[in-house]
Coordinates of C-alpha atoms and ligand atoms in Angstrom, one line a residue:
X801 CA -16.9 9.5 -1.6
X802 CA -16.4 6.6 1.0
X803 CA -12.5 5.4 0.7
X804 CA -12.0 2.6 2.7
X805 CA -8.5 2.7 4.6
X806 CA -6.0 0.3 3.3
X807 CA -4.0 -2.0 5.4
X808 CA -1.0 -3.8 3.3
X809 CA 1.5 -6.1 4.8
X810 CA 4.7 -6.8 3.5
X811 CA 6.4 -9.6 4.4
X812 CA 9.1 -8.9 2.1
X813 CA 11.3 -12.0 1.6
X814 CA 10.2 -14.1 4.4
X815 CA 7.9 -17.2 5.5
X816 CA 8.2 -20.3 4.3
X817 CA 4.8 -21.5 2.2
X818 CA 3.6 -23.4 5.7
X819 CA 4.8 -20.8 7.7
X820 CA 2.8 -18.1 5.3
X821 CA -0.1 -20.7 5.7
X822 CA -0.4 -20.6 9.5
X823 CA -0.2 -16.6 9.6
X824 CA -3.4 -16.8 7.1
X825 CA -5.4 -18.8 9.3
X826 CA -4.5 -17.3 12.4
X827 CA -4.9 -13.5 11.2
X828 CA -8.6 -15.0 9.3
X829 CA -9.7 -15.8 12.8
X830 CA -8.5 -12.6 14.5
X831 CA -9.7 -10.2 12.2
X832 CA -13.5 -9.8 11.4
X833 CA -14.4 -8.5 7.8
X834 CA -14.9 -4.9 8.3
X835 CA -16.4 -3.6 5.1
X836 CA -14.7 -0.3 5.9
X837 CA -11.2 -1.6 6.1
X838 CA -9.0 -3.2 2.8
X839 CA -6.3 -5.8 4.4
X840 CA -3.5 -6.7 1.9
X841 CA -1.1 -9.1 2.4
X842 CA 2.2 -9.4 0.3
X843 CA 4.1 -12.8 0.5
X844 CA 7.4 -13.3 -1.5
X845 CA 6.0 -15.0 -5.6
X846 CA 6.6 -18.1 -4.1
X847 CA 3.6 -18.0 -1.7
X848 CA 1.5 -15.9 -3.8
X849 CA -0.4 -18.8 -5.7
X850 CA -0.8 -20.9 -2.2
X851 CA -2.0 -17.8 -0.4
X852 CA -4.6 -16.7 -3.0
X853 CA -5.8 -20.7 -2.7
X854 CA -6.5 -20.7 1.3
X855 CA -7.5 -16.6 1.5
X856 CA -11.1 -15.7 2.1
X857 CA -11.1 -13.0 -0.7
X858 CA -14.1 -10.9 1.1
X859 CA -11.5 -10.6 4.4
X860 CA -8.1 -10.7 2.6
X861 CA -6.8 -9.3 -1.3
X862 CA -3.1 -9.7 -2.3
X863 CA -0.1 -7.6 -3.5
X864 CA 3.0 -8.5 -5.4
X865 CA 6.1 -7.4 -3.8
X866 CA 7.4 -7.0 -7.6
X867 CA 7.1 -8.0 -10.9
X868 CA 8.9 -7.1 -14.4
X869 CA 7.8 -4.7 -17.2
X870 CA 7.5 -7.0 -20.0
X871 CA 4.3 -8.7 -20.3
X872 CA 6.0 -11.9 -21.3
X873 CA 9.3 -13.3 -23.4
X874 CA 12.9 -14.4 -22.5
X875 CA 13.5 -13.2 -19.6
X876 CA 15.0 -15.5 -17.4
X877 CA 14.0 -15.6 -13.7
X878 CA 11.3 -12.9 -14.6
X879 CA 7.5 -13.2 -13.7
X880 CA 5.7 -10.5 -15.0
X881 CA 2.2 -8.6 -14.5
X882 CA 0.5 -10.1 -16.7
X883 CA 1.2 -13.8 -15.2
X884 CA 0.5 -12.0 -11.9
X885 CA -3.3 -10.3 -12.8
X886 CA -5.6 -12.9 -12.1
X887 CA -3.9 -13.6 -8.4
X888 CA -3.3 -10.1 -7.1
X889 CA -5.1 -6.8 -7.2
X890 CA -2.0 -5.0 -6.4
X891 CA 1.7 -4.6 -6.7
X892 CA 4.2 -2.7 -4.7
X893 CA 6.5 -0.6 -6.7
X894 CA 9.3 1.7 -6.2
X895 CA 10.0 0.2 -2.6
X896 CA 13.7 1.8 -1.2
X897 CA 14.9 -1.8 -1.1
X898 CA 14.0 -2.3 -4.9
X899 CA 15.7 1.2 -5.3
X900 CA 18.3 0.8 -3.1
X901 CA 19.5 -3.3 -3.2
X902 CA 18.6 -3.6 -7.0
X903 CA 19.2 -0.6 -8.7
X904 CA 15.8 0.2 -9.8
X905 CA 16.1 4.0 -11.0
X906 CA 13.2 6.5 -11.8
X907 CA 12.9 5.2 -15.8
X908 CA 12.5 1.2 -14.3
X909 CA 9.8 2.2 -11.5
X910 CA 8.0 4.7 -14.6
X911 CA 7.7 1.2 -16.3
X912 CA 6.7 -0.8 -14.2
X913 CA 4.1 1.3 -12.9
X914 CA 2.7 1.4 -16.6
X915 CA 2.6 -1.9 -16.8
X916 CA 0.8 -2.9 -13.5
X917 CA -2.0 -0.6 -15.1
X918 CA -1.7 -2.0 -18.0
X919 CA -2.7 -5.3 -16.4
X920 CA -5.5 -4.1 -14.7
X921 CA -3.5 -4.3 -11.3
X922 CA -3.5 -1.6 -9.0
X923 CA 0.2 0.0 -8.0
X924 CA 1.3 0.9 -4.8
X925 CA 3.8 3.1 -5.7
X926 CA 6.0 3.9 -2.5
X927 CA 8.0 7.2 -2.9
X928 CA 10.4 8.4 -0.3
X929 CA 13.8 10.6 0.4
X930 CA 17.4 9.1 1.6
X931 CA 18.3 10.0 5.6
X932 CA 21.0 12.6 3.3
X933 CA 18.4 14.0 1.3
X934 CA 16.2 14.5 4.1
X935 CA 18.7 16.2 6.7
X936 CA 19.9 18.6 3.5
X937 CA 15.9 19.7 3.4
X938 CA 15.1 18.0 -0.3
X939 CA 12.5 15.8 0.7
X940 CA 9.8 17.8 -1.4
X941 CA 12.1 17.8 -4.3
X942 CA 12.6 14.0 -3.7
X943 CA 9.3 13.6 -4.0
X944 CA 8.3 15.8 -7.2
X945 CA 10.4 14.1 -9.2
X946 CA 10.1 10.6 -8.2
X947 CA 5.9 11.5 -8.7
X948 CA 6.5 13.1 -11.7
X949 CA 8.4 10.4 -12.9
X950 CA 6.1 7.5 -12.1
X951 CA 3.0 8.9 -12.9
X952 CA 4.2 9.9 -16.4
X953 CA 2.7 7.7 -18.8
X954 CA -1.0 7.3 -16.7
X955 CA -4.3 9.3 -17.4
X956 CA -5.7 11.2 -14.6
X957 CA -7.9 8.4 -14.4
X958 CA -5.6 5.9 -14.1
X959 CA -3.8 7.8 -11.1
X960 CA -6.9 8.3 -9.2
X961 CA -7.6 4.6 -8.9
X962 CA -3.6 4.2 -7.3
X963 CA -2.1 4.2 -4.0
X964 CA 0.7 5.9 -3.1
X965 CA 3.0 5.5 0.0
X966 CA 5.2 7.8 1.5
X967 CA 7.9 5.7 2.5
X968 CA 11.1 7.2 3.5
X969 CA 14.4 5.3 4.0
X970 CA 15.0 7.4 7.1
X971 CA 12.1 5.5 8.6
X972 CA 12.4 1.7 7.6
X973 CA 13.4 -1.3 9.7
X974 CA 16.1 -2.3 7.2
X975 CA 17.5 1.4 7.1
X976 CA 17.9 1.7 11.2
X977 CA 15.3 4.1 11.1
X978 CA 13.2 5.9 13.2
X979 CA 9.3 5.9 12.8
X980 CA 8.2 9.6 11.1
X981 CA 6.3 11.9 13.4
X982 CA 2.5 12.5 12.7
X983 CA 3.1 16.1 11.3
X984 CA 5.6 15.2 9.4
X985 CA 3.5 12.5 7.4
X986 CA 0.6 15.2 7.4
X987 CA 3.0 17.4 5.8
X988 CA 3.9 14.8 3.3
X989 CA 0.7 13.3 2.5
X990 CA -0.6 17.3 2.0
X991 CA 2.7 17.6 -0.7
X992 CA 1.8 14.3 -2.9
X993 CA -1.8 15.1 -3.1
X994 CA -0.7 19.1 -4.3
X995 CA 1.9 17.6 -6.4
X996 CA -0.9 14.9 -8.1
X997 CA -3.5 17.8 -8.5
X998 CA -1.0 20.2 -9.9
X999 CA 0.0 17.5 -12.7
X1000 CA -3.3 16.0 -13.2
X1001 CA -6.5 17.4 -11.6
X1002 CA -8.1 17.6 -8.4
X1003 CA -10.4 14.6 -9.1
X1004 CA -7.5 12.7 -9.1
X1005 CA -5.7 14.2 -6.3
X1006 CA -8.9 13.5 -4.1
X1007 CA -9.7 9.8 -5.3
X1008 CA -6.4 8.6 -4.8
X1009 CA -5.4 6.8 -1.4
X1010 CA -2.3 7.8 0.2
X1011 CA -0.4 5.9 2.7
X1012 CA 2.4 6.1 5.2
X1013 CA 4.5 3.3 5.7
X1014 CA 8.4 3.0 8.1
X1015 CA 8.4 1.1 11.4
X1016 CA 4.6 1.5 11.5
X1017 CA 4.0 -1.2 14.5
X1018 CA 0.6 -1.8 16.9
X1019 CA 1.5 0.8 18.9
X1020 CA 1.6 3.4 16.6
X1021 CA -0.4 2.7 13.8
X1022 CA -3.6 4.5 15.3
X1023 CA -1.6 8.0 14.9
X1024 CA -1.0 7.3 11.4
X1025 CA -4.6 6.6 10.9
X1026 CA -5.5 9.6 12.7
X1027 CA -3.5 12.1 10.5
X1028 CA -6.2 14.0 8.3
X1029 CA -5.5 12.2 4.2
X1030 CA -3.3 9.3 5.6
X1031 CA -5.3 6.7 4.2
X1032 CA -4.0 4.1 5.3
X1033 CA -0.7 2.3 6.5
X1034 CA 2.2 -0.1 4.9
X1035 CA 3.3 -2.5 7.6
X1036 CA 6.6 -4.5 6.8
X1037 CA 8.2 -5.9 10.1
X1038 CA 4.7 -6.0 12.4
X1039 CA 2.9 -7.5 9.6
X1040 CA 4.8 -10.9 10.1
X1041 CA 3.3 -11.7 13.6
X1042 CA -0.5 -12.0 13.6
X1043 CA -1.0 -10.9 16.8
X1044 CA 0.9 -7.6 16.0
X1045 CA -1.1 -7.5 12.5
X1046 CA -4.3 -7.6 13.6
X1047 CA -3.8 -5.5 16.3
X1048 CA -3.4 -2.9 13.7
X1049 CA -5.9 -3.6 11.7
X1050 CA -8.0 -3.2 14.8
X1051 CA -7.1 0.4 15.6
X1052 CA -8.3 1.1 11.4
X1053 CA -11.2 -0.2 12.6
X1054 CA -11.4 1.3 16.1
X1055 CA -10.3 5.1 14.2
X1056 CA -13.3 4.4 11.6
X1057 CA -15.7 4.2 14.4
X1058 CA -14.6 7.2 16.4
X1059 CA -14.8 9.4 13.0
X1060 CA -18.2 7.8 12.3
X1061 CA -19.3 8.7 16.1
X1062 CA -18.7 12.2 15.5
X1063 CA -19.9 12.7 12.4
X1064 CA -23.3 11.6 14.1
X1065 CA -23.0 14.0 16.6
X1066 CA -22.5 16.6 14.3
X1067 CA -25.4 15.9 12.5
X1068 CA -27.7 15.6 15.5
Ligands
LIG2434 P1 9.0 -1.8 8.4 O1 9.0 -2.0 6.8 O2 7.6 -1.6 8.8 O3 9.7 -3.0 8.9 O4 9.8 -0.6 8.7 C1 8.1 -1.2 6.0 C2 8.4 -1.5 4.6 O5 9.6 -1.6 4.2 O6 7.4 -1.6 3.8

């Protein structure tokens, strides 16, 4: 099974509509389609419509940042999945800032989740501990229950065509953080997939992506890419300047080609 490695950009609440325009058409002419590389980008719902107008959709697919649960109704200042389906493929949920600056708790993120499926959009569900939980050792206990939580109302099925993101606060930009260490997103990455095979089923486990995402930047994307089942990265502060962007998107494609290299050799 060929996964291709997923590169989402999050420009969280940033970029005008022009400015979001000129990153488009600079990153289009820096980065060449690479069949074996999935590059996302995730303006505010302001830009989405304008974006998914001047995107090549062979180089470039889109992601909400959020959306609500309901499908549609009275529910002032809400946009929900279903207005979003025919403009993205996929929505980030469970981001620390949604849990942390609006509240969202484990039941909200279960929802939404359900209904980004429901809608045929893909989730990118980001789970992650506090800097707290993480120095008192609960990071896998963190995690179990925010995955059990999430997951709860999907098939197997449904959960091996998702992405998930280990995201922890301790690492993000907004949070001060510090970028993870490689082994301890291997060790991570190793817990989700165990946790998604315990609940659902191996299959599942082994189709799903998984992601690391916290002060990824240029520089040290390429030892993300390199840890064995980190499928990819979420990029939120590099992702704004397409110099730094595509640079990342380059080492994907630059890691692709040394693990296709030696796979040759082994074969010979
Ligand atoms: P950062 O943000 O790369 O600026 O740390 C990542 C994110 O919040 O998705």
């Amino acid at each position: 099974m060929i996964k291709r490695t997923l590169i989402v950009g999050n420009w969280k609440m940033n970029l005008s509509i022009a400015q979001a325009s000129f990153l488009v058409s600079k990153l289009h002419k820096k980065i060449a389609g690479h069949r074996d590389i999935e590059v996302v980008l995730a303006p505010h719902t302001l830009a989405l419509q304008p974006v998914s107008l001047q995107i090549d959709r062979r180089r470039f697919r889109l992601a909400a940042q959020n959306a609500y649960y309901k499908d549609e109704g009275a529910y002032t200042g809400e946009v929900s999945f279903t207005l979003l389906n025919d403009i993205v493929h996929y929505a980030i949920i469970g981001h620390s800032e949604r849990r942390v600056y609006f509240n969202e708790d484990l039941d909200m993120i279960r929802d939404k989740v359900s209904a980004c499926v429901r809608n045929q959009i893909t989730p990118i569900l980001c789970v992650g501990e506090t800097s707290q939980e993480w120095s008192n050792g609960e990071s896998k206990q963190v995690l179990h229950d925010q995955i059990v939580s999430a997951l709860s109302d999907l098939t197997a099925n449904e959960v091996a065509g998702m992405v998930i993101v280990y995201e922890p606060q301790w690492t993000i930009t907004t949070f001060h953080g510090r970028p993870a260490k490689p082994d301890e997103v291997k060790s991570a990455v190793d817990f989700i997939r165990k946790q998604v095979s315990e609940l659902y089923d191996d299959t599942a486990a082994k189709h799903l992506r998984v992601l690391y995402g916290g002060s990824v930047d240029e520089h040290s994307a390429g030892s993300y890419l390199r840890v064995e089942g980190c499928e990819g990265v979420l990029v939120g502060s590099a992702s704004l300047n397409y110099q730094r962007f595509a640079a990342i998107v380059d080492s994907a494609y630059r890691k692709n080609r040394e693990r296709a290299d030696s796979d040759a050799k082994r074969q010979d």
